Structure formats: C-alpha cells, structure tokens
Short mmCIF file of C-alpha atoms in Angstrom, two decimals:
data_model
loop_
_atom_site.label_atom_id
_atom_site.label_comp_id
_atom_site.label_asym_id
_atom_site.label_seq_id
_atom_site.Cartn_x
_atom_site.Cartn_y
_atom_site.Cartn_z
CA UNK I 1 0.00 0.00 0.00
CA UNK I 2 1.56 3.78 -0.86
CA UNK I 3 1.21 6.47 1.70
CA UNK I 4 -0.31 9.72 0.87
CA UNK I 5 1.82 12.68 0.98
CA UNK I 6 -0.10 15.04 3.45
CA UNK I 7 -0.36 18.53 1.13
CA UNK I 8 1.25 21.38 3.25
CA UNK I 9 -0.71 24.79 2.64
CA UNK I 10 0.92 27.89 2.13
CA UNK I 11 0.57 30.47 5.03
CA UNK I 12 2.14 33.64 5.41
CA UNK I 13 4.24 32.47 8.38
CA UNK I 14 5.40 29.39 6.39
CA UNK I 15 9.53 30.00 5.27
CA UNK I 16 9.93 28.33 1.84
CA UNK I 17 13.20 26.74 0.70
CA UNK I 18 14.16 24.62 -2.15
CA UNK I 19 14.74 21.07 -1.59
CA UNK I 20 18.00 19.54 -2.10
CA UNK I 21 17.13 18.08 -5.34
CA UNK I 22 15.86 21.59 -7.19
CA UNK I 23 18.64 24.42 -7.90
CA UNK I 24 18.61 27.04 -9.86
CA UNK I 25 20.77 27.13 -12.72
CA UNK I 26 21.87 29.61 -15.50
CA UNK I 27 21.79 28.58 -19.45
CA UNK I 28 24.07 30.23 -21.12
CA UNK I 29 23.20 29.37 -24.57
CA UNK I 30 19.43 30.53 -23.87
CA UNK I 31 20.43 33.33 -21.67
CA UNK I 32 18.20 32.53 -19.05
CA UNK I 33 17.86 30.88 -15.76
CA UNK I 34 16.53 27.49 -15.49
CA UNK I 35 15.10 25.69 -12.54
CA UNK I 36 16.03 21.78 -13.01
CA UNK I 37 14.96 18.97 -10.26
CA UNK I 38 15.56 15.16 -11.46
CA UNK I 39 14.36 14.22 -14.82
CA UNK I 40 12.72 17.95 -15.52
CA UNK I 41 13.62 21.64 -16.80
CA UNK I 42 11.42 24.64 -15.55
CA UNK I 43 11.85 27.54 -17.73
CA UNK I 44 10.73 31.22 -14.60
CA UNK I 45 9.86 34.33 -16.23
CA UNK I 46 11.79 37.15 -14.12
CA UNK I 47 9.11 37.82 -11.21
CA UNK I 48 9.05 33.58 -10.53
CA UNK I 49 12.72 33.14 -10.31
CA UNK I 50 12.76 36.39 -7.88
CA UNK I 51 10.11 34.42 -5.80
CA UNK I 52 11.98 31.64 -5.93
CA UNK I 53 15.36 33.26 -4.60
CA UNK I 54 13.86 34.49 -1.75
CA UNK I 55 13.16 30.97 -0.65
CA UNK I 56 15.91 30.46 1.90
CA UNK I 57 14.06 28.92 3.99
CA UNK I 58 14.71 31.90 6.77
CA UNK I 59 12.51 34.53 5.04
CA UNK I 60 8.48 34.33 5.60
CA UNK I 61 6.35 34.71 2.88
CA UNK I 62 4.81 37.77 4.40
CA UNK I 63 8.47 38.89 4.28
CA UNK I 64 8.76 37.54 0.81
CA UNK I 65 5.76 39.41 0.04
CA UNK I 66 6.61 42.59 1.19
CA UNK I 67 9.81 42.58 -0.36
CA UNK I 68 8.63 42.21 -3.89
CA UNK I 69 5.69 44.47 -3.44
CA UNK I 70 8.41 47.45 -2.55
CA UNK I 71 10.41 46.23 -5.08
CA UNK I 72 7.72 46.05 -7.90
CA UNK I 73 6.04 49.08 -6.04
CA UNK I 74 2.95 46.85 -6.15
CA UNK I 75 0.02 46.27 -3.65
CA UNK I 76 1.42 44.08 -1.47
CA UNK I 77 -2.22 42.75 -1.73
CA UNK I 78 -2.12 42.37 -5.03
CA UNK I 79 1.40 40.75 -4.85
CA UNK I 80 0.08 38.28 -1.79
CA UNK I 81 -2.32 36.53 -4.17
CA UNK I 82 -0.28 36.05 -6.91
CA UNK I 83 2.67 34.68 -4.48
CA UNK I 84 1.09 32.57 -2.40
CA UNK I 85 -0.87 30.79 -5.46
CA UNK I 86 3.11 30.64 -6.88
CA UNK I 87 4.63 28.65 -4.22
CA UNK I 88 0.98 26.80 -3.41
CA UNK I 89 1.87 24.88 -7.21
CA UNK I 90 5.34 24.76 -6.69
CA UNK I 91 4.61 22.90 -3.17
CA UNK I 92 2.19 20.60 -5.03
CA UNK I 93 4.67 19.64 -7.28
CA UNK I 94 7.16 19.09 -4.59
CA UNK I 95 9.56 22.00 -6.06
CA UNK I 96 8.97 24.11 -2.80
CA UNK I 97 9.33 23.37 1.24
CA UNK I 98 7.00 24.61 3.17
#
C-alpha cells in the first residue's frame, strides 16, 4: 500500500526553501535561468525566479511578500495573491518546502 503525501498549505508564516534536489541554474546558450529537479527543466519568467530566490528557507512569505511588493512598487495585496498561489503549485509539485 503507498502512503499519501499530506499537502502542506501555504501560510504567510510558512519560510519556503528549495529542496536539495531543485537548484537554480543559468543557461548560457538561452540566456536565461533554469530551474532543473531530477528528470525535468522549468523555464521562470523574471518575477518567478525572484520568488523563488527568496526561498531560503529563513525569510516568511509575508516577508517575501513585502519585499517584492516594494520592489515592484505593487500592492502588497495584489502581490500576496499572486505569491502565495506561486509557491501553493510549486509545493504541489514538490519543487517548494513549506
């Protein structure tokens, strides 16, 4: 019988990281920054990968959010949904600790 991976929920206390087996990686011939975990290629626009290099693991996703709302000088309302719905699929596809 398989056990069930319980589905952690993203919370604005949580403090992302990447797992040992995702790292971020640049491609020189395509210029761009790729995210590669075992037997796949992820392809961020700019505003993912910044998400995704705040994930220490240390910083809070409030924190996260905060700091790319003053950096986008966004609603940091506007920039909670989009974040938390970010990492929420990442999570699910086990590219994100929560």
């Amino acid at each position: 019988m398989t056990a069930l991976r319980k589905r952690a929920i993203v919370s604005l206390r949580s403090a992302p990281s990447l797992p040992g087996h995702v790292r971020i990686q640049h491609d020189p011939v395509r210029q761009a920054f790729a995210v590669l975990s075992p037997e796949k290629v992820f392809w961020p626009n700019e505003i993912s990968l910044d998400i995704l290099r705040r994930c220490d693991g240390q910083s809070t996703v409030d924190r996260i959010i905060a700091g790319l709302a003053a950096d986008y000088d966004a609603d940091p309302e506007d920039v909670a949904a989009d974040v938390i719905a970010f990492l929420q699929e990442w999570s699910d596809k086990l590219l994100v600790k929560l």
